[in-house]
Amino acid sequence: IIAMYYAEGQIVDVPSAGNMGTTPEIVGEKVCRDLRKIRDDETIKAVVLRVNSPGGSAYASEQIWNEVVKLKEKKPVIVSMGDYAASGGYYISCAADTIIAQPNTLTGSIGIFGMFPNPHKLITDKLKLNVETVKSNKHADFGSMTRPFDDSERAIMQAHINRGYATFIKRCADGRQMSTADIEAVAQGRVWTGEMAKDLGLVDLLGDIEMAKEIAAEKAGIESYTLISYPEEESTLTMLLDQ
């Protein structure tokens, strides 16, 4: 058996409120659960991970990356990139044994950013609301929408982003067996086509999902196989409970 796992949509920590399966999402917790199940299933000899995602949550991407690494220890993992596998989409792909992209796939975008809404002028100037805060330490109300960041909070946020970016770079370097300097040279949030990414070492081959199946079978040492598609369809009740 070869498992076909379809990872499509924005990468999120938990299902978006009100989304009853109408908009594809890569829910970190659920994908990790599925990949563990596939890893423990001895009848599954290889996995094709079909990625079609612009990215999303850095935390969920890291958790999925970790499960892909563990899965790869037990069976071959081949990534087949769809129209796009960028940012978090590349994050969850970079540890695979082989990465296959289409020539026009949009990939790379190795970068990270964070933001907080800053509507304090709307609250104080337009709505004329006065907010008084009592706190136990200087940054207890970090991220409050009633005031802008101060310089020290901007520095804290920037340090957090820098750590996340450094982790992303390291994951890509380890997965692609490249130096962090080489990854940094093609990172910084830049987006590449599949064809360009192959020349840069970010993907291995140009091809379609059929090629990915053939390579998965070859790496697993099997000639004939059955395909099983994941994720399994969930009931409305299950989706409600997940939310």
Coordinates of C-alpha atoms in Angstrom, one line a residue:
I1 CA 0.0 0.0 0.0
I2 CA 1.1 3.6 -0.8
A3 CA -0.6 6.3 1.2
M4 CA -1.5 9.5 -0.7
Y5 CA -1.8 12.3 1.8
Y6 CA -3.3 15.5 0.5
A7 CA -2.2 18.6 2.4
E8 CA -4.2 21.5 0.9
G9 CA -5.0 25.0 2.0
Q10 CA -3.8 27.4 4.7
I11 CA -1.8 25.8 7.6
V12 CA -3.6 26.5 10.8
D13 CA -3.3 25.4 14.5
V14 CA -7.0 24.6 14.8
P15 CA -9.9 24.5 12.4
S16 CA -11.2 28.0 11.4
A17 CA -14.5 28.8 13.2
G18 CA -17.5 28.1 10.9
N19 CA -15.5 26.2 8.3
M20 CA -17.4 23.0 7.9
G21 CA -15.0 21.5 5.3
T22 CA -16.0 24.0 2.6
T23 CA -12.5 25.6 2.5
P24 CA -9.5 23.2 2.5
E25 CA -7.2 23.7 5.5
I26 CA -4.1 21.9 6.8
V27 CA -5.0 21.6 10.5
G28 CA -1.7 20.9 12.4
E29 CA -3.2 18.8 15.1
K30 CA -5.1 16.6 12.7
V31 CA -2.3 16.2 10.2
C32 CA 0.1 15.1 12.9
R33 CA -2.5 12.6 14.2
D34 CA -2.9 11.2 10.7
L35 CA 0.8 10.9 10.0
R36 CA 1.3 9.0 13.3
K37 CA -1.4 6.6 12.2
I38 CA 0.3 6.1 8.8
R39 CA 3.6 5.6 10.5
D40 CA 2.3 2.9 12.7
D41 CA 0.5 1.1 9.9
E42 CA 2.8 -1.7 8.8
T43 CA 0.8 -2.4 5.6
I44 CA 1.7 1.1 4.3
K45 CA 5.1 0.9 2.6
A46 CA 5.6 4.5 1.4
V47 CA 3.9 7.9 1.5
V48 CA 3.3 10.5 -1.2
L49 CA 2.6 13.9 0.5
R50 CA 0.8 16.1 -2.0
V51 CA 1.3 19.7 -0.8
N52 CA -0.7 22.6 -2.2
S53 CA -0.4 25.4 0.4
P54 CA 0.7 29.0 0.7
G55 CA 1.8 28.4 4.3
G56 CA 0.3 29.7 7.5
S57 CA 1.1 29.0 11.2
A58 CA 4.7 28.5 12.0
Y59 CA 3.9 26.5 15.0
A60 CA 1.7 24.0 13.1
S61 CA 4.3 23.8 10.3
E62 CA 6.9 22.9 12.9
Q63 CA 4.7 20.1 14.4
I64 CA 4.0 18.7 10.9
W65 CA 7.7 18.8 10.0
N66 CA 8.5 16.8 13.1
E67 CA 6.0 14.1 12.2
V68 CA 7.3 14.0 8.6
V69 CA 10.8 13.4 10.0
K70 CA 9.6 10.6 12.2
L71 CA 7.6 9.1 9.4
K72 CA 10.6 9.1 7.1
E73 CA 12.5 7.0 9.6
K74 CA 10.1 4.1 9.0
K75 CA 9.1 4.5 5.3
P76 CA 9.9 6.6 2.3
V77 CA 8.2 10.0 2.1
I78 CA 7.9 11.7 -1.3
V79 CA 6.6 15.2 -1.7
S80 CA 4.6 16.1 -4.8
M81 CA 4.1 19.9 -5.0
G82 CA 0.9 21.3 -6.6
D83 CA 0.4 24.8 -7.7
Y84 CA 2.1 26.2 -4.7
A85 CA 4.1 24.9 -1.7
A86 CA 5.4 28.1 -0.2
S87 CA 6.5 29.3 3.2
G88 CA 4.9 26.8 5.6
G89 CA 4.1 24.7 2.5
Y90 CA 7.8 24.4 1.9
Y91 CA 8.5 23.9 5.7
I92 CA 6.4 20.7 5.8
S93 CA 8.0 19.5 2.6
C94 CA 11.7 20.1 3.2
A95 CA 12.4 16.9 5.2
A96 CA 11.1 14.5 2.6
D97 CA 13.3 11.9 0.9
T98 CA 12.5 13.4 -2.5
I99 CA 10.7 16.6 -3.5
I100 CA 9.1 16.8 -6.9
A101 CA 7.7 20.1 -8.2
Q102 CA 5.9 21.1 -11.3
P103 CA 7.8 23.6 -13.5
N104 CA 5.3 26.4 -12.6
T105 CA 4.9 25.5 -8.9
L106 CA 5.4 28.5 -6.7
T107 CA 7.6 27.4 -3.8
G108 CA 10.3 28.7 -1.5
S109 CA 9.2 31.8 0.4
I110 CA 11.4 30.7 3.3
G111 CA 10.6 33.4 5.7
I112 CA 8.5 34.3 8.7
F113 CA 6.6 37.4 9.9
G114 CA 4.3 38.3 12.8
M115 CA 1.8 41.1 13.3
F116 CA -0.6 42.5 15.9
P117 CA -3.5 44.8 15.1
N118 CA -3.0 48.3 16.3
P119 CA -6.4 50.1 16.4
H120 CA -5.6 52.2 19.5
K121 CA -6.4 55.5 17.6
L122 CA -9.8 54.1 16.5
I123 CA -10.5 53.2 20.1
T124 CA -9.3 56.5 21.7
D125 CA -9.7 59.1 19.0
K126 CA -12.7 57.9 17.1
L127 CA -14.7 56.0 19.7
K128 CA -13.5 58.3 22.5
L129 CA -13.0 55.3 24.9
N130 CA -10.5 55.6 27.7
V131 CA -8.9 52.4 28.8
E132 CA -7.0 52.2 32.1
T133 CA -4.7 49.3 32.8
V134 CA -3.4 47.9 36.1
K135 CA -0.6 45.3 35.6
S136 CA 1.8 43.3 37.6
N137 CA 4.8 43.9 35.3
K138 CA 5.9 46.1 32.4
H139 CA 4.8 43.7 29.6
A140 CA 1.8 42.1 31.2
D141 CA -0.5 43.7 28.6
F142 CA 1.8 42.8 25.7
G143 CA -0.2 43.0 22.4
S144 CA -3.0 45.2 23.9
M145 CA -5.1 46.8 21.2
T146 CA -5.4 50.0 23.2
R147 CA -1.8 51.2 22.7
P148 CA 1.0 50.7 20.3
F149 CA 4.1 48.7 21.0
D150 CA 6.9 50.4 22.8
D151 CA 10.6 50.0 21.7
S152 CA 11.3 47.1 24.1
E153 CA 8.2 45.2 22.9
R154 CA 9.2 45.7 19.3
A155 CA 12.6 44.2 20.2
I156 CA 10.9 41.3 21.9
M157 CA 8.7 40.6 18.9
Q158 CA 11.7 40.9 16.5
A159 CA 13.7 38.5 18.6
H160 CA 10.9 36.0 18.5
I161 CA 10.6 36.3 14.7
N162 CA 14.4 36.0 14.3
R163 CA 14.4 32.7 16.3
G164 CA 11.5 31.3 14.2
Y165 CA 13.3 32.3 11.0
A166 CA 16.6 30.7 12.2
T167 CA 14.7 27.5 13.0
F168 CA 13.1 27.5 9.5
I169 CA 16.5 27.9 7.9
K170 CA 17.9 25.1 9.9
R171 CA 15.0 22.7 9.0
C172 CA 15.5 23.4 5.3
A173 CA 19.3 23.0 5.5
D174 CA 19.0 19.7 7.3
G175 CA 16.3 18.4 4.9
R176 CA 18.1 19.5 1.8
Q177 CA 21.6 18.6 3.1
M178 CA 22.8 22.1 2.5
S179 CA 24.5 24.6 4.6
T180 CA 22.5 27.3 6.4
A181 CA 24.4 29.9 4.5
D182 CA 23.3 28.3 1.2
I183 CA 19.7 28.2 2.3
E184 CA 19.9 31.8 3.6
A185 CA 21.2 32.8 0.1
V186 CA 17.9 31.6 -1.5
A187 CA 15.6 32.4 1.5
Q188 CA 14.6 35.8 2.9
G189 CA 11.0 35.2 1.8
R190 CA 11.7 35.0 -1.9
V191 CA 9.4 32.9 -4.1
W192 CA 10.7 30.6 -6.9
T193 CA 9.1 28.6 -9.6
G194 CA 9.6 24.9 -9.5
E195 CA 12.1 25.1 -12.3
M196 CA 14.1 27.8 -10.5
A197 CA 13.9 25.9 -7.2
K198 CA 15.4 22.8 -8.9
D199 CA 18.4 24.8 -10.1
L200 CA 18.8 26.2 -6.5
G201 CA 18.6 22.8 -4.9
L202 CA 15.3 23.3 -3.1
V203 CA 13.6 20.5 -5.0
D204 CA 15.0 17.3 -6.6
L205 CA 12.9 16.7 -9.7
L206 CA 10.4 18.3 -12.0
G207 CA 7.3 16.1 -12.6
D208 CA 3.8 15.3 -11.6
I209 CA 2.0 13.2 -9.0
E210 CA 2.4 10.1 -11.1
M211 CA 6.1 10.4 -11.0
A212 CA 5.9 10.8 -7.2
K213 CA 4.0 7.5 -7.0
E214 CA 6.6 5.7 -9.1
I215 CA 9.5 7.0 -7.0
A216 CA 7.6 6.0 -3.8
A217 CA 7.1 2.5 -5.1
E218 CA 10.8 2.2 -6.2
K219 CA 12.1 3.4 -2.8
A220 CA 9.8 1.0 -1.0
G221 CA 11.0 -1.8 -3.2
I222 CA 7.5 -2.8 -4.4
E223 CA 6.3 -3.3 -8.0
S224 CA 2.5 -3.5 -7.5
Y225 CA 0.6 -1.5 -4.9
T226 CA -2.7 -0.2 -3.8
L227 CA -3.3 3.5 -3.2
I228 CA -5.1 4.8 -0.1
S229 CA -6.0 8.5 0.1
Y230 CA -5.8 10.6 3.3
P231 CA -7.1 12.5 5.1
E232 CA -10.2 10.4 5.7
E233 CA -13.5 12.2 5.3
E234 CA -14.8 13.5 8.6
S235 CA -18.4 13.6 9.8
T236 CA -20.1 16.9 10.6
L237 CA -20.1 16.0 14.3
T238 CA -16.3 15.3 14.2
M239 CA -15.7 18.7 12.6
L240 CA -17.8 20.4 15.2
L241 CA -15.9 18.7 18.0
D242 CA -12.6 19.7 16.5
Q243 CA -13.6 23.3 16.5

